[in-house]
Amino acid sequence: MVAQLDYHKIREIFGRFHAADPEPKGELDHVNAYTLLVAVALSAQATDVGVNRATHDLFKIVDTPQKMLDLGEEALIEHIKTIGLYRNKAKNVMRLSKILVEDYDGVVPNSRAALKSLPGVGRKTANVVLNMWWHMPAQAVDTHIFRIGNRTGICPGRDVNAVERAIEDNIPADYQLHAHHWLILHGRYTCKARKPLCATCIIRDLCEFEDKNL
């Protein structure tokens, strides 16, 4: 159990993240809002690397909902069959593409409620799209952020919704836009689940994690 960090420590932590990487980027390849939405929807229970490999050729020929409908579900499956749950994901991508064409003139909405109404799109996916494409300070909490939030005390919570609220409450407003990317990347490459690289961590002296791997 870690104690919640105070405001000054949290500001110092994100100041260091900012100094190391002022403009952190998501690692899913995309060319527009629609391909970003599709990529994020495909990334559930899959790695970004695996999704990028699957969509590399797909996004060369499909970059709009109508083109996806023209491609068809079986052809989509051929592109994404290396991704887990690919059949269900293909059905959702086709369904959401149909809704975008029929109800939104082929344009991806910039409303969380509208995005969440699409098949296969939950709050996390919606928040990623809102953040990465429209630059809104929406916090997409994945397993990395959940782990780091509770390890460090920056944004503790019993579930992803609680951690999302803690990010909004605890992290200074000027760091909100990039907060979830800094945390995801830190969790992916430094604060790993089994063997965190504490010895090279830039926030080691500010982190409240008791079992540091030094």
PDB file of C-alpha atoms in Angstrom:
ATOM      1  CA  MET A   1       0.000   0.000   0.000  1.00  0.00           C
ATOM      2  CA  VAL A   2       1.519   3.321  -1.048  1.00  0.00           C
ATOM      3  CA  ALA A   3       0.679   6.718   0.312  1.00  0.00           C
ATOM      4  CA  GLN A   4      -0.722   9.281  -2.112  1.00  0.00           C
ATOM      5  CA  LEU A   5       1.965  11.664  -3.290  1.00  0.00           C
ATOM      6  CA  ASP A   6       1.605  15.333  -2.527  1.00  0.00           C
ATOM      7  CA  TYR A   7       0.977  17.956  -5.190  1.00  0.00           C
ATOM      8  CA  HIS A   8       4.573  19.211  -5.308  1.00  0.00           C
ATOM      9  CA  LYS A   9       5.950  15.728  -5.874  1.00  0.00           C
ATOM     10  CA  ILE A  10       3.415  15.042  -8.621  1.00  0.00           C
ATOM     11  CA  ARG A  11       4.356  18.310 -10.346  1.00  0.00           C
ATOM     12  CA  GLU A  12       8.046  17.381 -10.116  1.00  0.00           C
ATOM     13  CA  ILE A  13       7.341  13.909 -11.531  1.00  0.00           C
ATOM     14  CA  PHE A  14       5.527  15.282 -14.556  1.00  0.00           C
ATOM     15  CA  GLY A  15       8.091  18.012 -14.948  1.00  0.00           C
ATOM     16  CA  ARG A  16      10.690  15.291 -15.375  1.00  0.00           C
ATOM     17  CA  PHE A  17       8.513  13.356 -17.805  1.00  0.00           C
ATOM     18  CA  HIS A  18       8.056  16.557 -19.815  1.00  0.00           C
ATOM     19  CA  ALA A  19      11.767  17.339 -19.817  1.00  0.00           C
ATOM     20  CA  ALA A  20      12.589  13.837 -21.060  1.00  0.00           C
ATOM     21  CA  ASP A  21       9.834  13.751 -23.709  1.00  0.00           C
ATOM     22  CA  PRO A  22       7.973  17.055 -24.274  1.00  0.00           C
ATOM     23  CA  GLU A  23       5.577  15.664 -26.899  1.00  0.00           C
ATOM     24  CA  PRO A  24       4.913  11.986 -26.176  1.00  0.00           C
ATOM     25  CA  LYS A  25       3.060  10.140 -28.917  1.00  0.00           C
ATOM     26  CA  GLY A  26       0.853   7.086 -29.014  1.00  0.00           C
ATOM     27  CA  GLU A  27       2.412   4.140 -30.801  1.00  0.00           C
ATOM     28  CA  LEU A  28      -0.535   3.019 -32.940  1.00  0.00           C
ATOM     29  CA  ASP A  29      -0.060   3.874 -36.617  1.00  0.00           C
ATOM     30  CA  HIS A  30      -2.894   5.828 -38.242  1.00  0.00           C
ATOM     31  CA  VAL A  31      -3.502   8.426 -40.944  1.00  0.00           C
ATOM     32  CA  ASN A  32      -6.712  10.092 -39.765  1.00  0.00           C
ATOM     33  CA  ALA A  33      -9.377   9.943 -37.058  1.00  0.00           C
ATOM     34  CA  TYR A  34     -11.084   6.923 -38.608  1.00  0.00           C
ATOM     35  CA  THR A  35      -7.966   4.769 -38.885  1.00  0.00           C
ATOM     36  CA  LEU A  36      -7.028   5.786 -35.343  1.00  0.00           C
ATOM     37  CA  LEU A  37     -10.445   4.656 -34.117  1.00  0.00           C
ATOM     38  CA  VAL A  38     -10.081   1.335 -35.926  1.00  0.00           C
ATOM     39  CA  ALA A  39      -6.532   0.807 -34.649  1.00  0.00           C
ATOM     40  CA  VAL A  40      -7.513   1.478 -31.037  1.00  0.00           C
ATOM     41  CA  ALA A  41     -10.539  -0.802 -31.329  1.00  0.00           C
ATOM     42  CA  LEU A  42      -8.274  -3.551 -32.667  1.00  0.00           C
ATOM     43  CA  SER A  43      -5.719  -3.041 -29.894  1.00  0.00           C
ATOM     44  CA  ALA A  44      -7.869  -4.489 -27.102  1.00  0.00           C
ATOM     45  CA  GLN A  45      -5.980  -7.500 -25.688  1.00  0.00           C
ATOM     46  CA  ALA A  46      -3.308  -7.009 -28.360  1.00  0.00           C
ATOM     47  CA  THR A  47      -0.011  -5.177 -28.601  1.00  0.00           C
ATOM     48  CA  ASP A  48       0.470  -1.963 -30.547  1.00  0.00           C
ATOM     49  CA  VAL A  49       3.231  -3.678 -32.510  1.00  0.00           C
ATOM     50  CA  GLY A  50       0.880  -6.480 -33.513  1.00  0.00           C
ATOM     51  CA  VAL A  51      -1.868  -4.061 -34.525  1.00  0.00           C
ATOM     52  CA  ASN A  52       0.557  -1.939 -36.562  1.00  0.00           C
ATOM     53  CA  ARG A  53       1.765  -5.035 -38.376  1.00  0.00           C
ATOM     54  CA  ALA A  54      -1.815  -6.020 -39.213  1.00  0.00           C
ATOM     55  CA  THR A  55      -2.905  -2.563 -40.339  1.00  0.00           C
ATOM     56  CA  HIS A  56       0.229  -1.681 -42.315  1.00  0.00           C
ATOM     57  CA  ASP A  57      -1.247  -2.807 -45.630  1.00  0.00           C
ATOM     58  CA  LEU A  58      -4.882  -2.327 -44.594  1.00  0.00           C
ATOM     59  CA  PHE A  59      -4.593   1.417 -44.079  1.00  0.00           C
ATOM     60  CA  LYS A  60      -2.957   1.834 -47.480  1.00  0.00           C
ATOM     61  CA  ILE A  61      -6.273   0.886 -49.108  1.00  0.00           C
ATOM     62  CA  VAL A  62      -8.811   1.693 -46.379  1.00  0.00           C
ATOM     63  CA  ASP A  63      -8.918   5.097 -44.699  1.00  0.00           C
ATOM     64  CA  THR A  64     -12.645   5.853 -44.573  1.00  0.00           C
ATOM     65  CA  PRO A  65     -15.714   4.013 -43.249  1.00  0.00           C
ATOM     66  CA  GLN A  66     -17.102   3.625 -46.771  1.00  0.00           C
ATOM     67  CA  LYS A  67     -13.883   2.048 -48.030  1.00  0.00           C
ATOM     68  CA  MET A  68     -14.075  -0.396 -45.118  1.00  0.00           C
ATOM     69  CA  LEU A  69     -17.608  -1.341 -46.095  1.00  0.00           C
ATOM     70  CA  ASP A  70     -16.493  -1.742 -49.698  1.00  0.00           C
ATOM     71  CA  LEU A  71     -13.628  -3.968 -48.570  1.00  0.00           C
ATOM     72  CA  GLY A  72     -15.980  -6.298 -46.705  1.00  0.00           C
ATOM     73  CA  GLU A  73     -15.707  -8.308 -43.518  1.00  0.00           C
ATOM     74  CA  GLU A  74     -13.942 -11.367 -44.928  1.00  0.00           C
ATOM     75  CA  ALA A  75     -11.230  -9.284 -46.573  1.00  0.00           C
ATOM     76  CA  LEU A  76     -10.793  -7.339 -43.335  1.00  0.00           C
ATOM     77  CA  ILE A  77     -10.359 -10.616 -41.469  1.00  0.00           C
ATOM     78  CA  GLU A  78      -7.528 -11.578 -43.814  1.00  0.00           C
ATOM     79  CA  HIS A  79      -5.690  -8.411 -42.785  1.00  0.00           C
ATOM     80  CA  ILE A  80      -6.244  -8.703 -39.022  1.00  0.00           C
ATOM     81  CA  LYS A  81      -6.307 -12.468 -38.395  1.00  0.00           C
ATOM     82  CA  THR A  82      -3.006 -12.293 -36.505  1.00  0.00           C
ATOM     83  CA  ILE A  83      -4.737 -10.198 -33.816  1.00  0.00           C
ATOM     84  CA  GLY A  84      -6.574 -11.807 -30.909  1.00  0.00           C
ATOM     85  CA  LEU A  85     -10.384 -11.919 -31.147  1.00  0.00           C
ATOM     86  CA  TYR A  86     -10.095 -10.873 -34.790  1.00  0.00           C
ATOM     87  CA  ARG A  87     -13.493 -12.205 -35.888  1.00  0.00           C
ATOM     88  CA  ASN A  88     -15.415 -10.285 -33.245  1.00  0.00           C
ATOM     89  CA  LYS A  89     -13.299  -7.202 -33.853  1.00  0.00           C
ATOM     90  CA  ALA A  90     -13.941  -7.421 -37.595  1.00  0.00           C
ATOM     91  CA  LYS A  91     -17.696  -7.537 -36.992  1.00  0.00           C
ATOM     92  CA  ASN A  92     -17.491  -4.482 -34.736  1.00  0.00           C
ATOM     93  CA  VAL A  93     -15.355  -2.541 -37.213  1.00  0.00           C
ATOM     94  CA  MET A  94     -17.854  -3.240 -39.990  1.00  0.00           C
ATOM     95  CA  ARG A  95     -20.789  -2.285 -37.785  1.00  0.00           C
ATOM     96  CA  LEU A  96     -19.233   0.943 -36.544  1.00  0.00           C
ATOM     97  CA  SER A  97     -18.228   1.832 -40.100  1.00  0.00           C
ATOM     98  CA  LYS A  98     -21.833   1.375 -41.249  1.00  0.00           C
ATOM     99  CA  ILE A  99     -23.086   3.622 -38.435  1.00  0.00           C
ATOM    100  CA  LEU A 100     -20.496   6.287 -39.241  1.00  0.00           C
ATOM    101  CA  VAL A 101     -21.577   6.312 -42.891  1.00  0.00           C
ATOM    102  CA  GLU A 102     -25.313   6.293 -42.180  1.00  0.00           C
ATOM    103  CA  ASP A 103     -25.486   8.540 -39.099  1.00  0.00           C
ATOM    104  CA  TYR A 104     -22.372  10.730 -39.213  1.00  0.00           C
ATOM    105  CA  ASP A 105     -21.721  11.246 -42.939  1.00  0.00           C
ATOM    106  CA  GLY A 106     -18.553   9.178 -42.589  1.00  0.00           C
ATOM    107  CA  VAL A 107     -17.046  11.505 -39.978  1.00  0.00           C
ATOM    108  CA  VAL A 108     -15.772  10.227 -36.627  1.00  0.00           C
ATOM    109  CA  PRO A 109     -17.576  12.205 -33.886  1.00  0.00           C
ATOM    110  CA  ASN A 110     -15.600  14.125 -31.272  1.00  0.00           C
ATOM    111  CA  SER A 111     -18.040  13.358 -28.467  1.00  0.00           C
ATOM    112  CA  ARG A 112     -17.273  10.686 -25.882  1.00  0.00           C
ATOM    113  CA  ALA A 113     -20.940   9.685 -25.694  1.00  0.00           C
ATOM    114  CA  ALA A 114     -21.202   9.355 -29.475  1.00  0.00           C
ATOM    115  CA  LEU A 115     -17.976   7.367 -29.690  1.00  0.00           C
ATOM    116  CA  LYS A 116     -19.056   5.017 -26.892  1.00  0.00           C
ATOM    117  CA  SER A 117     -22.305   4.331 -28.746  1.00  0.00           C
ATOM    118  CA  LEU A 118     -20.321   2.679 -31.551  1.00  0.00           C
ATOM    119  CA  PRO A 119     -19.896  -1.137 -31.500  1.00  0.00           C
ATOM    120  CA  GLY A 120     -16.683  -2.234 -29.808  1.00  0.00           C
ATOM    121  CA  VAL A 121     -15.863   1.250 -28.534  1.00  0.00           C
ATOM    122  CA  GLY A 122     -15.639   1.643 -24.764  1.00  0.00           C
ATOM    123  CA  ARG A 123     -14.574   4.561 -22.618  1.00  0.00           C
ATOM    124  CA  LYS A 124     -10.861   3.807 -22.964  1.00  0.00           C
ATOM    125  CA  THR A 125     -11.008   3.685 -26.769  1.00  0.00           C
ATOM    126  CA  ALA A 126     -13.085   6.860 -26.874  1.00  0.00           C
ATOM    127  CA  ASN A 127     -10.621   8.656 -24.606  1.00  0.00           C
ATOM    128  CA  VAL A 128      -7.641   7.638 -26.749  1.00  0.00           C
ATOM    129  CA  VAL A 129      -9.306   9.036 -29.873  1.00  0.00           C
ATOM    130  CA  LEU A 130     -10.371  12.241 -28.121  1.00  0.00           C
ATOM    131  CA  ASN A 131      -6.864  12.743 -26.767  1.00  0.00           C
ATOM    132  CA  MET A 132      -4.754  11.765 -29.758  1.00  0.00           C
ATOM    133  CA  TRP A 133      -6.836  13.275 -32.527  1.00  0.00           C
ATOM    134  CA  TRP A 134      -8.663  16.205 -30.944  1.00  0.00           C
ATOM    135  CA  HIS A 135      -6.067  16.944 -28.264  1.00  0.00           C
ATOM    136  CA  MET A 136      -8.548  16.825 -25.422  1.00  0.00           C
ATOM    137  CA  PRO A 137      -7.191  16.025 -21.935  1.00  0.00           C
ATOM    138  CA  ALA A 138      -9.030  12.688 -21.850  1.00  0.00           C
ATOM    139  CA  GLN A 139      -7.332   9.968 -19.823  1.00  0.00           C
ATOM    140  CA  ALA A 140      -7.297   6.464 -21.290  1.00  0.00           C
ATOM    141  CA  VAL A 141      -6.409   4.128 -18.434  1.00  0.00           C
ATOM    142  CA  ASP A 142      -4.836   0.838 -19.472  1.00  0.00           C
ATOM    143  CA  THR A 143      -3.049  -1.824 -17.420  1.00  0.00           C
ATOM    144  CA  HIS A 144       0.190   0.183 -17.418  1.00  0.00           C
ATOM    145  CA  ILE A 145      -1.450   3.311 -16.019  1.00  0.00           C
ATOM    146  CA  PHE A 146      -3.460   1.313 -13.497  1.00  0.00           C
ATOM    147  CA  ARG A 147      -0.268  -0.353 -12.264  1.00  0.00           C
ATOM    148  CA  ILE A 148       1.808   2.825 -12.099  1.00  0.00           C
ATOM    149  CA  GLY A 149      -0.978   4.887 -10.583  1.00  0.00           C
ATOM    150  CA  ASN A 150      -1.215   2.494  -7.679  1.00  0.00           C
ATOM    151  CA  ARG A 151       2.500   1.727  -7.374  1.00  0.00           C
ATOM    152  CA  THR A 152       3.570   5.331  -7.142  1.00  0.00           C
ATOM    153  CA  GLY A 153       0.498   6.838  -5.539  1.00  0.00           C
ATOM    154  CA  ILE A 154       0.189   9.400  -8.340  1.00  0.00           C
ATOM    155  CA  CYS A 155      -3.317   8.267  -9.231  1.00  0.00           C
ATOM    156  CA  PRO A 156      -4.410   5.338  -7.051  1.00  0.00           C
ATOM    157  CA  GLY A 157      -7.737   3.589  -7.484  1.00  0.00           C
ATOM    158  CA  ARG A 158      -9.504   0.255  -7.136  1.00  0.00           C
ATOM    159  CA  ASP A 159     -10.546   0.212 -10.806  1.00  0.00           C
ATOM    160  CA  VAL A 160      -9.773   2.024 -14.044  1.00  0.00           C
ATOM    161  CA  ASN A 161     -12.546   4.568 -13.527  1.00  0.00           C
ATOM    162  CA  ALA A 162     -11.177   5.503 -10.113  1.00  0.00           C
ATOM    163  CA  VAL A 163      -7.671   5.853 -11.547  1.00  0.00           C
ATOM    164  CA  GLU A 164      -9.013   8.048 -14.360  1.00  0.00           C
ATOM    165  CA  ARG A 165     -10.662  10.332 -11.801  1.00  0.00           C
ATOM    166  CA  ALA A 166      -7.473  10.401  -9.743  1.00  0.00           C
ATOM    167  CA  ILE A 167      -5.467  11.522 -12.780  1.00  0.00           C
ATOM    168  CA  GLU A 168      -7.934  14.342 -13.348  1.00  0.00           C
ATOM    169  CA  ASP A 169      -7.852  15.308  -9.662  1.00  0.00           C
ATOM    170  CA  ASN A 170      -4.160  14.903  -8.870  1.00  0.00           C
ATOM    171  CA  ILE A 171      -2.188  15.858 -11.977  1.00  0.00           C
ATOM    172  CA  PRO A 172      -1.701  19.596 -12.655  1.00  0.00           C
ATOM    173  CA  ALA A 173      -3.809  20.959 -15.501  1.00  0.00           C
ATOM    174  CA  ASP A 174      -0.819  21.911 -17.641  1.00  0.00           C
ATOM    175  CA  TYR A 175       0.259  18.261 -17.749  1.00  0.00           C
ATOM    176  CA  GLN A 176      -3.175  16.726 -18.310  1.00  0.00           C
ATOM    177  CA  LEU A 177      -3.002  16.553 -22.112  1.00  0.00           C
ATOM    178  CA  HIS A 178       0.015  14.244 -22.227  1.00  0.00           C
ATOM    179  CA  ALA A 179      -0.414  12.576 -18.816  1.00  0.00           C
ATOM    180  CA  HIS A 180      -1.714   9.236 -20.019  1.00  0.00           C
ATOM    181  CA  HIS A 181       0.969   8.918 -22.709  1.00  0.00           C
ATOM    182  CA  TRP A 182       3.779   9.635 -20.268  1.00  0.00           C
ATOM    183  CA  LEU A 183       2.371   7.044 -17.880  1.00  0.00           C
ATOM    184  CA  ILE A 184       1.762   4.418 -20.571  1.00  0.00           C
ATOM    185  CA  LEU A 185       5.245   4.773 -22.019  1.00  0.00           C
ATOM    186  CA  HIS A 186       6.817   4.766 -18.572  1.00  0.00           C
ATOM    187  CA  GLY A 187       4.941   1.583 -17.737  1.00  0.00           C
ATOM    188  CA  ARG A 188       5.752  -0.058 -21.034  1.00  0.00           C
ATOM    189  CA  TYR A 189       9.486   0.598 -21.023  1.00  0.00           C
ATOM    190  CA  THR A 190      10.569   1.350 -17.428  1.00  0.00           C
ATOM    191  CA  CYS A 191       8.030   0.547 -14.721  1.00  0.00           C
ATOM    192  CA  LYS A 192       7.335  -2.930 -16.049  1.00  0.00           C
ATOM    193  CA  ALA A 193       4.982  -5.320 -14.287  1.00  0.00           C
ATOM    194  CA  ARG A 194       7.414  -8.057 -13.268  1.00  0.00           C
ATOM    195  CA  LYS A 195      10.819  -6.441 -13.374  1.00  0.00           C
ATOM    196  CA  PRO A 196      10.603  -2.651 -13.128  1.00  0.00           C
ATOM    197  CA  LEU A 197      13.820  -0.905 -14.169  1.00  0.00           C
ATOM    198  CA  CYS A 198      13.999   1.153 -11.003  1.00  0.00           C
ATOM    199  CA  ALA A 199      17.758   1.680 -11.247  1.00  0.00           C
ATOM    200  CA  THR A 200      17.337   3.774 -14.402  1.00  0.00           C
ATOM    201  CA  CYS A 201      13.960   5.347 -13.544  1.00  0.00           C
ATOM    202  CA  ILE A 202      13.908   9.147 -13.737  1.00  0.00           C
ATOM    203  CA  ILE A 203      11.396   9.412 -10.882  1.00  0.00           C
ATOM    204  CA  ARG A 204      12.948   6.770  -8.617  1.00  0.00           C
ATOM    205  CA  ASP A 205      13.599   9.199  -5.751  1.00  0.00           C
ATOM    206  CA  LEU A 206      10.019  10.486  -5.858  1.00  0.00           C
ATOM    207  CA  CYS A 207       8.258   7.144  -6.223  1.00  0.00           C
ATOM    208  CA  GLU A 208       6.630   5.619  -3.137  1.00  0.00           C
ATOM    209  CA  PHE A 209       6.829   2.033  -4.405  1.00  0.00           C
ATOM    210  CA  GLU A 210       8.257   0.051  -1.510  1.00  0.00           C
ATOM    211  CA  ASP A 211       9.650  -2.899  -3.499  1.00  0.00           C
ATOM    212  CA  LYS A 212      11.984  -1.016  -5.817  1.00  0.00           C
ATOM    213  CA  ASN A 213      14.083  -3.275  -7.994  1.00  0.00           C
ATOM    214  CA  LEU A 214      17.568  -1.839  -7.500  1.00  0.00           C
TER     215      LEU A 214
END
